[in-house]
Amino acid sequence: MNVSDSEIVASVLKNAGYGLTHDPLVADVVLINTCAIRENAEQRVRRRLEFFRSRKRKHNPDLRIGVLGCMAERLRGKLLEQERLVDLVIGPDAYRDLPRLLKQVETTGQSAVNVELSREETYAEIAPVRYDSNGISAFVSIMRGCDNMCAFCVVPFTRGRERSRNAGTIVRECQDLFDAGYREITLLGQNVNSYVDGPIDFPTLVDRVSLVSPDLRIRYSTSHPKDCSEALLHVHLERPNVCNFIHLPVQHGNSDVLKRMRRGYTSEDYRELIKRARRICPDLSLSTDIIAGFCEETDAEHQDTLNLMSEIEYDHAFMFMYSERPDTYAARKFQDDVPPEVKKQRLSEIIELQNSISLKKNRQQIGNIHTVLVEGPSKRSDAQFCGRTDTNKMVIFDREMLQPGSYAQVEITDCTSATLFGTVRESSTHF
Ligand code: SAH
Ligand code: SF4
């Protein structure tokens, strides 16, 4: 989501006459787009800020440093006190104001802050500048904010109320991307299932975007389990280019913990949803987010998370230690009382289990042929290309005569828990 927001910021600044550099050491303005979701995300930002501040002190007193996004929104003016030499503090709904604020900093020499949240801003008609893109896959933001108020989560405080972007501008952006050679779109929102623009709900939007071209792959993130509808699953079934993959974060396997987390479903509800999804879309690939060591979590409750993971067998998971965020419901109502070493132990059990499941699921793919969207050279070698399967698994294969942006039929020959390896059997520009 921050990548997508930074592309909007780049567009706003480009329209105001600013150029973009990939080298931070030659920049006149450095803007750090921040995350506040966990304490360690904020610590990383502070370390990065320290680097630029020392540069400003020692080499370039005219360097302007700005902090954008969720950490800016959470700390507001406090950031200016804590992080001296920061010139700008700008929340996620104030990016259109950046050129004015930068000018203000130039003319007054004073720092500037705008952390106002909006009920309307969706940056709907701004054409993102995809400055770091591979030219094949793009994020398209479809909504902003979140109204869910999960007990552990800072997002509703930093990103404000939920609002949906106009559907026409979304479809147009996807069409423009396809025309420019992009072949994969990920529709983005904190809770995409609650997208609504008049009569257009999320399944309808996904369907419309899928009609841009049968050769354009569609993904989305994040889908909230409490709102994931049958209609959406049917769109997956009916449209081959809507990928056979859903990220459906469960967070925990125990219903009492889910209640404390205020997620709005029980572990039984969630199991039912997965059964229904797999009935409608056989071979659906699933990923999840899991939090270890939430407030008051007992050993038995932790065991329920492991049990649920073993039962569902996710293809992939993002796994985190609980990190208390100031002012959230959990911070106000519960004790963050699981000792750090216990949190760590539980998280490593979760990670170990998931690695073994991912490896098992990947091994099951050996011998199967997948349609892979070719992205470009793999990280390790220019002689090999990488790309994703419909089910969102990364595959490495020999480069041969393939072009990025084309599709290839790849037979899976080997794997690790994170990556598949394969041999190209056929290639095509079509899906
Ligand atoms: N909107 C998405 C989640 C966005 S945040 C959803 O509801 O699924 C991404 C992930 O960060 C969450 O799914 C959760 O697993 C994790 N997370 C959020 N707050 C956290 C916290 N305080 N401590 C640890 N992990 C957290
Ligand atoms: Fe946070 Fe819950 Fe909203 Fe996701 S749905 S962003 S976890 S409050």
mmCIF file of C-alpha atoms and ligand atoms in Angstrom, residues 37-38 152-153 190 222 224 249 251 263 289 291 320-323 325, ligand 1:
data_model
loop_
_atom_site.group_PDB
_atom_site.id
_atom_site.type_symbol
_atom_site.label_atom_id
_atom_site.label_comp_id
_atom_site.label_asym_id
_atom_site.label_seq_id
_atom_site.Cartn_x
_atom_site.Cartn_y
_atom_site.Cartn_z
ATOM 1 C CA ILE A 37 1.779 -1.223 11.993
ATOM 2 C CA ARG A 38 4.376 -2.631 14.400
ATOM 3 C CA PHE A 152 -4.571 -4.723 17.834
ATOM 4 C CA CYS A 153 -4.528 -2.448 14.809
ATOM 5 C CA GLN A 190 -7.381 -2.626 3.780
ATOM 6 C CA THR A 222 -6.753 -7.633 1.543
ATOM 7 C CA HIS A 224 -11.499 -9.634 5.298
ATOM 8 C CA PRO A 249 -5.862 -13.286 7.061
ATOM 9 C CA GLN A 251 -4.857 -13.779 12.629
ATOM 10 C CA ARG A 263 -12.224 -9.698 14.223
ATOM 11 C CA ASP A 289 -1.560 -13.359 8.343
ATOM 12 C CA ILE A 291 -0.246 -12.881 15.085
ATOM 13 C CA PHE A 320 4.164 -11.597 13.270
ATOM 14 C CA MET A 321 4.793 -11.193 16.986
ATOM 15 C CA TYR A 322 2.134 -9.061 18.600
ATOM 16 C CA SER A 323 3.337 -5.484 19.031
ATOM 17 C CA ARG A 325 0.242 0.007 19.411
HETATM 18 N N1 SAH B 1 -6.390 -5.044 6.551
HETATM 19 C C1 SAH B 1 -5.671 -6.264 6.691
HETATM 20 C C2 SAH B 1 -4.431 -6.141 7.522
HETATM 21 C C3 SAH B 1 -3.510 -5.041 7.336
HETATM 22 S S1 SAH B 1 -2.191 -4.994 8.473
HETATM 23 C C4 SAH B 1 -6.578 -7.310 7.355
HETATM 24 O O1 SAH B 1 -7.438 -6.968 8.124
HETATM 25 O O2 SAH B 1 -6.349 -8.469 7.125
HETATM 26 C C5 SAH B 1 -1.262 -6.418 7.997
HETATM 27 C C6 SAH B 1 -1.086 -7.424 9.090
HETATM 28 O O3 SAH B 1 -0.270 -6.900 10.128
HETATM 29 C C7 SAH B 1 -2.353 -7.839 9.832
HETATM 30 O O4 SAH B 1 -3.114 -8.774 9.125
HETATM 31 C C8 SAH B 1 -1.815 -8.397 11.125
HETATM 32 O O5 SAH B 1 -1.516 -9.779 11.026
HETATM 33 C C9 SAH B 1 -0.516 -7.619 11.320
HETATM 34 N N2 SAH B 1 -0.654 -6.663 12.422
HETATM 35 C C10 SAH B 1 -1.475 -5.593 12.495
HETATM 36 N N3 SAH B 1 -1.337 -4.974 13.688
HETATM 37 C C11 SAH B 1 -0.395 -5.673 14.373
HETATM 38 C C12 SAH B 1 0.171 -5.538 15.668
HETATM 39 N N4 SAH B 1 -0.201 -4.571 16.479
HETATM 40 N N5 SAH B 1 1.117 -6.442 16.056
HETATM 41 C C13 SAH B 1 1.493 -7.444 15.226
HETATM 42 N N6 SAH B 1 0.988 -7.618 13.992
HETATM 43 C C14 SAH B 1 0.051 -6.749 13.565
#
